């Protein structure tokens, strides 16, 4: 294994490393979903649990299954959980580990680009509850996160592109070199060349890790990682969590955040154009034919709203992010313009 960096998140230490597929399976309670289990036929010789795949399985029943599996395997307090999967499996395995016997070790092996670039690092764990995303959870960083870009070869194209949305977000927030790299290496990225993916994953880990080291519990700075997400969550919710994948909605949300900044005359026009070009370059859908009032209504239900005010994450320029409330008239006109363009296409 090749060490990337060790982070200190509050009282937790997280070691990150690249590994080969042979170095993944650990002497631990292994947690897969049905798609990631198929990648490891040798798992049947070990203690393992296989959950249904996808967001719909991010619930109490799955946590119950993991905890029962840990008891059946006689896992003690010194035992270890190892989640091998996308963001759903990583979030749930770490959640189960955080509550089992008041906290056991957890190793995460992310297998989607979204989980490698974002979800596996930083300690947010949880499940959805009564239709609310990530309503129940803990902050519980993994002891180790093992990254194996070769696992991305079997990922469906749409899931891969979903991860690219989060990678672009990370570049906008904290790494102008990554932004340039994404512009110059699209073909290698889309071919899933291992060394190219290693470079972008490493850069995403550094940006996210540095932010979370400053603010594990999201009291301030960490909120910038939600760039584009207020818009994205509203779009996902209005379109019934089906037409748009999370990453596709995030890509659209990034454009909406940038256009809101342009409308307020705080975002550099040239930078706004660069962001649009980047999103087009990766073939993201940039216009949403969705009722503007419904989107605003969904934003008003966002759980990040405080004292009746939604704070938006906006950017003046690359690596220059601010958080501020925005008048709903401004949001309305940005969204309406976007919808009108969708109608023209
Ligand atoms: N904790 C955090 O900081 C954080 C951050 C961002 C997102 N998230 C969470 O992540 C989740 C989304 O993660 P996701 O996009 O990885 O979704 P996911 O875990 O549902 O995985 C997407 C699909 O890809 C399949 N899959 C995974 N790896 C595969 C592989 N290598 N080959 C073939 N198929 C594979 C899965 O079985 C699933 O069907 C959401 O629940 C979100 O809340 C958490």
XYZ file of C-alpha atoms and ligand atoms in Angstrom:
389
model
C 0.000 0.000 0.000
C 1.172 3.537 -0.698
C 0.399 6.158 1.928
C -1.262 9.339 0.690
C -1.639 11.355 3.883
C -2.715 10.954 7.490
C -5.348 13.455 8.659
C -6.288 14.560 12.161
C -10.059 15.096 12.296
C -10.823 16.297 15.830
C -9.842 13.365 18.066
C -9.775 10.928 15.141
C -6.849 9.985 12.946
C -7.551 8.858 9.374
C -4.836 7.263 7.267
C -5.406 7.375 3.500
C -3.624 5.083 1.051
C -3.684 3.653 -2.446
C -3.882 -0.117 -2.650
C -4.199 -2.906 -5.190
C -7.359 -5.063 -5.408
C -5.436 -7.859 -3.607
C -4.780 -5.581 -0.634
C -8.416 -4.712 0.010
C -9.951 -7.525 2.010
C -9.247 -7.213 5.676
C -9.695 -9.463 8.688
C -12.870 -7.628 9.611
C -16.614 -7.730 9.211
C -16.893 -6.954 5.484
C -19.920 -4.973 4.324
C -20.814 -4.948 0.602
C -23.819 -4.186 -1.530
C -24.891 -6.737 -4.122
C -22.900 -5.047 -6.903
C -19.653 -4.637 -4.979
C -19.912 -8.169 -3.523
C -19.828 -9.487 -7.101
C -16.395 -7.871 -7.531
C -14.965 -10.028 -4.702
C -15.955 -13.689 -5.127
C -13.352 -14.673 -2.511
C -15.358 -12.802 0.144
C -17.505 -15.886 0.746
C -14.633 -17.346 2.791
C -14.855 -14.475 5.256
C -17.341 -12.781 7.565
C -19.362 -10.699 5.174
C -22.709 -9.030 4.807
C -24.314 -8.169 1.487
C -26.942 -5.429 1.439
C -29.251 -4.375 -1.405
C -27.685 -1.650 -3.579
C -28.578 2.021 -3.869
C -30.018 4.862 -1.827
C -33.264 2.987 -1.092
C -31.257 0.606 1.129
C -29.828 3.451 3.235
C -32.107 2.695 6.161
C -32.463 1.131 9.635
C -33.006 -2.390 8.246
C -29.525 -2.308 6.711
C -27.969 -1.066 9.963
C -29.816 -3.815 11.786
C -28.357 -6.386 9.389
C -24.819 -5.067 9.905
C -25.157 -5.081 13.693
C -26.647 -8.599 13.697
C -23.775 -9.719 11.451
C -21.277 -8.254 13.909
C -22.914 -10.104 16.817
C -23.028 -13.377 14.813
C -19.328 -12.970 14.047
C -18.668 -12.355 17.778
C -17.049 -9.056 16.967
C -15.714 -7.487 20.142
C -15.018 -3.877 20.908
C -11.555 -4.350 19.400
C -13.128 -5.645 16.179
C -13.220 -3.841 12.879
C -15.887 -3.096 10.268
C -14.829 -2.727 6.646
C -17.240 -1.095 4.181
C -16.570 -1.848 0.507
C -18.845 0.112 -1.776
C -20.096 3.498 -2.876
C -21.169 6.374 -0.634
C -24.193 4.439 0.618
C -22.162 1.498 1.952
C -19.426 3.796 3.320
C -21.960 6.009 5.175
C -23.816 3.016 6.637
C -20.807 0.903 7.621
C -19.234 3.825 9.437
C -22.555 4.593 11.140
C -22.931 0.991 12.337
C -19.310 0.995 13.557
C -19.886 4.243 15.431
C -22.731 2.800 17.506
C -21.694 -0.870 17.863
C -20.401 -1.314 21.422
C -20.128 2.492 21.568
C -17.612 2.568 18.734
C -15.437 0.084 16.828
C -12.731 0.581 14.234
C -13.795 1.131 10.655
C -11.929 0.859 7.369
C -13.554 2.178 4.202
C -12.848 1.035 0.658
C -14.764 3.391 -1.654
C -15.675 1.832 -5.017
C -17.395 4.734 -6.827
C -15.675 7.917 -7.983
C -18.079 9.937 -5.819
C -17.107 7.957 -2.722
C -13.380 8.156 -3.557
C -13.451 11.889 -4.251
C -15.775 12.796 -1.412
C -17.994 10.482 0.672
C -15.419 8.142 2.237
C -13.353 10.865 3.894
C -14.351 13.243 6.655
C -16.498 11.231 9.019
C -20.099 12.009 8.047
C -22.043 8.784 8.524
C -25.736 8.005 8.431
C -28.960 6.794 6.919
C -32.062 8.359 5.398
C -35.207 8.494 7.526
C -38.854 9.049 6.566
C -37.841 10.459 3.190
C -35.260 12.845 4.673
C -31.733 12.313 3.402
C -29.043 11.606 6.003
C -31.424 12.535 8.811
C -29.870 10.112 11.319
C -26.115 9.823 11.698
C -22.885 10.602 13.476
C -19.500 12.178 12.850
C -17.157 9.185 12.928
C -14.103 9.250 10.656
C -12.633 5.924 9.483
C -9.227 4.819 10.762
C -8.209 4.026 7.208
C -9.526 4.766 3.744
C -8.100 2.542 0.997
C -8.364 3.775 -2.576
C -8.093 1.434 -5.534
C -8.882 3.283 -8.801
C -8.886 -0.032 -10.737
C -12.232 -0.795 -9.066
C -13.760 2.053 -11.078
C -13.442 0.064 -14.315
C -16.725 -1.777 -13.637
C -18.655 1.328 -12.581
C -21.564 2.218 -14.950
C -20.860 5.367 -17.046
C -23.618 7.389 -15.417
C -22.262 6.675 -11.914
C -18.767 7.590 -13.082
C -19.949 10.918 -14.507
C -21.833 11.570 -11.283
C -18.470 11.450 -9.493
C -16.962 13.884 -12.001
C -19.542 16.467 -10.849
C -18.117 16.285 -7.302
C -14.547 16.385 -8.629
C -15.281 19.607 -10.552
C -16.848 21.055 -7.373
C -13.705 20.195 -5.403
C -11.468 21.817 -8.009
C -13.584 24.992 -7.936
C -13.387 25.133 -4.147
C -9.758 24.469 -3.532
C -7.512 23.392 -6.379
C -7.031 25.476 -9.530
C -4.397 22.972 -10.731
C -7.037 20.220 -10.597
C -9.392 22.459 -12.605
C -6.693 22.785 -15.278
C -5.942 19.039 -15.086
C -9.620 18.233 -15.705
C -9.556 20.470 -18.781
C -6.395 18.913 -20.190
C -6.977 15.225 -19.428
C -10.606 14.551 -20.204
C -9.936 11.630 -22.549
C -7.668 9.816 -20.078
C -10.169 10.462 -17.284
C -13.095 9.137 -19.308
C -11.017 6.074 -20.315
C -10.518 5.588 -16.549
C -6.753 5.500 -16.821
C -5.534 4.443 -13.369
C -2.675 6.940 -12.968
C -4.856 9.836 -14.133
C -7.600 8.843 -11.693
C -5.038 8.515 -8.894
C -3.991 12.112 -9.512
C -7.535 13.483 -9.318
C -8.471 11.338 -6.310
C -5.340 12.414 -4.422
C -6.090 16.069 -5.117
C -9.722 15.704 -3.977
C -8.587 13.973 -0.779
C -6.224 16.857 -0.007
C -8.861 19.563 -0.530
C -11.576 17.805 1.466
C -9.200 16.564 4.166
C -7.801 20.056 4.747
C -11.295 21.549 5.117
C -12.469 18.804 7.505
C -9.297 19.109 9.605
C -10.364 22.711 10.253
C -14.012 21.913 10.963
C -15.054 18.271 11.513
C -18.517 19.062 12.915
C -19.531 21.607 10.257
C -19.669 24.617 12.539
C -18.348 26.902 9.799
C -15.844 26.316 6.991
C -16.999 22.763 6.154
C -20.261 24.169 4.772
C -18.381 25.310 1.636
C -18.235 21.640 0.590
C -21.953 22.055 -0.149
C -21.255 24.327 -3.136
C -24.097 23.738 -5.630
C -25.911 21.385 -3.249
C -28.818 23.633 -2.158
C -29.841 23.837 -5.823
C -29.019 20.163 -6.449
C -31.080 18.842 -3.521
C -34.059 20.947 -4.628
C -33.796 19.600 -8.178
C -33.476 16.000 -6.965
C -36.457 16.402 -4.693
C -38.709 18.137 -7.284
C -37.817 15.589 -9.962
C -38.554 12.728 -7.556
C -34.956 11.508 -7.091
C -35.140 9.672 -10.410
C -34.573 11.808 -13.515
C -31.316 13.334 -12.263
C -28.520 11.439 -10.531
C -26.963 13.221 -7.540
C -23.812 14.164 -9.485
C -25.813 15.430 -12.467
C -27.894 17.567 -10.118
C -24.702 18.837 -8.442
C -23.247 19.837 -11.833
C -26.411 21.823 -12.605
C -26.323 23.256 -9.061
C -22.743 24.444 -9.577
C -23.869 26.407 -12.615
C -26.822 27.873 -10.687
C -24.523 28.945 -7.835
C -22.161 30.621 -10.283
C -25.010 32.327 -12.159
C -26.447 33.573 -8.867
C -23.054 35.118 -8.142
C -23.017 36.752 -11.593
C -26.529 38.110 -11.016
C -25.328 39.619 -7.714
C -22.211 40.951 -9.497
C -19.877 39.161 -7.135
C -18.645 36.390 -9.447
C -15.958 37.092 -12.015
C -17.556 36.830 -15.497
C -14.582 35.100 -17.078
C -14.530 32.475 -14.301
C -18.283 31.908 -14.720
C -17.683 31.213 -18.406
C -14.859 28.772 -17.575
C -17.118 26.827 -15.202
C -19.876 26.609 -17.812
C -17.368 25.441 -20.438
C -16.012 22.780 -18.066
C -19.499 21.408 -17.333
C -20.343 21.382 -21.045
C -17.016 19.687 -21.800
C -18.053 16.757 -19.582
C -21.506 16.701 -21.224
C -23.531 17.592 -18.160
C -27.111 18.666 -18.705
C -27.187 22.357 -17.806
C -30.848 23.253 -18.204
C -33.653 21.905 -16.049
C -37.217 22.059 -17.299
C -38.633 22.138 -13.778
C -41.182 24.443 -12.159
C -39.292 27.381 -10.623
C -41.709 27.886 -7.731
C -41.478 24.209 -6.793
C -37.684 24.448 -6.742
C -37.824 27.458 -4.427
C -40.353 25.681 -2.217
C -37.997 22.673 -1.984
C -35.096 24.972 -1.066
C -37.193 26.429 1.726
C -37.468 22.938 3.195
C -33.695 22.424 3.101
C -32.526 21.152 6.479
C -29.549 23.544 6.362
C -31.920 26.519 6.624
C -31.332 28.454 9.872
C -33.666 31.041 11.434
C -35.747 31.079 8.238
C -32.739 32.067 6.099
C -31.078 29.917 3.458
C -27.404 30.626 3.182
C -26.002 30.020 -0.284
C -22.447 28.988 -1.055
C -21.231 31.322 -3.799
C -17.890 32.054 -5.407
C -16.142 35.252 -6.364
C -13.612 33.221 -8.286
C -11.885 29.843 -8.203
C -10.699 29.042 -4.626
C -12.581 32.131 -3.419
C -15.835 31.011 -1.782
C -18.314 32.917 0.357
C -21.454 32.011 2.275
C -24.327 34.465 2.349
C -28.114 34.723 2.223
C -29.624 35.596 -1.149
C -32.933 37.292 -1.793
C -35.466 34.834 -3.226
C -36.224 37.212 -6.160
C -32.648 36.758 -7.356
C -32.862 32.969 -7.070
C -36.199 33.065 -8.876
C -34.837 35.005 -11.822
C -31.737 32.773 -12.162
C -33.868 29.619 -12.092
C -36.492 31.036 -14.434
C -33.855 32.016 -17.001
C -32.450 28.492 -16.812
C -35.880 26.957 -17.298
C -36.677 29.236 -20.250
C -33.472 28.070 -21.928
C -34.451 24.443 -21.280
C -37.712 25.154 -23.102
C -35.769 26.614 -26.083
C -33.678 23.453 -26.531
N -20.368 11.073 4.010
C -20.174 12.026 3.141
O -19.400 12.967 3.371
C -20.881 11.978 1.831
C -20.556 12.874 0.823
C -21.195 12.762 -0.410
C -22.175 11.793 -0.601
N -22.486 10.953 0.421
C -23.504 9.909 0.249
O -23.084 9.031 -0.783
C -24.219 8.398 -1.339
C -24.054 8.318 -2.830
O -22.885 7.560 -3.101
P -22.666 6.848 -4.522
O -22.937 7.815 -5.607
O -21.348 6.189 -4.453
O -23.885 5.815 -4.595
P -24.018 4.245 -4.265
O -23.260 3.871 -3.098
O -25.467 3.964 -4.287
O -23.353 3.566 -5.547
C -23.913 3.779 -6.822
C -24.173 2.460 -7.558
O -22.929 1.953 -8.035
C -22.781 0.581 -7.645
N -21.359 0.349 -7.512
C -20.532 0.818 -6.554
N -19.260 0.534 -6.844
C -19.267 -0.158 -7.996
C -18.246 -0.699 -8.828
N -16.948 -0.539 -8.545
N -18.620 -1.355 -9.958
C -19.936 -1.468 -10.298
N -20.944 -0.943 -9.569
C -20.607 -0.287 -8.437
C -23.583 0.478 -6.372
O -23.940 -0.855 -6.125
C -24.764 1.364 -6.677
O -25.714 0.646 -7.435
C -25.425 9.191 -0.884
O -26.165 8.447 0.037
C -24.830 10.422 -0.218
O -25.622 10.891 0.847
C -21.859 11.020 1.616
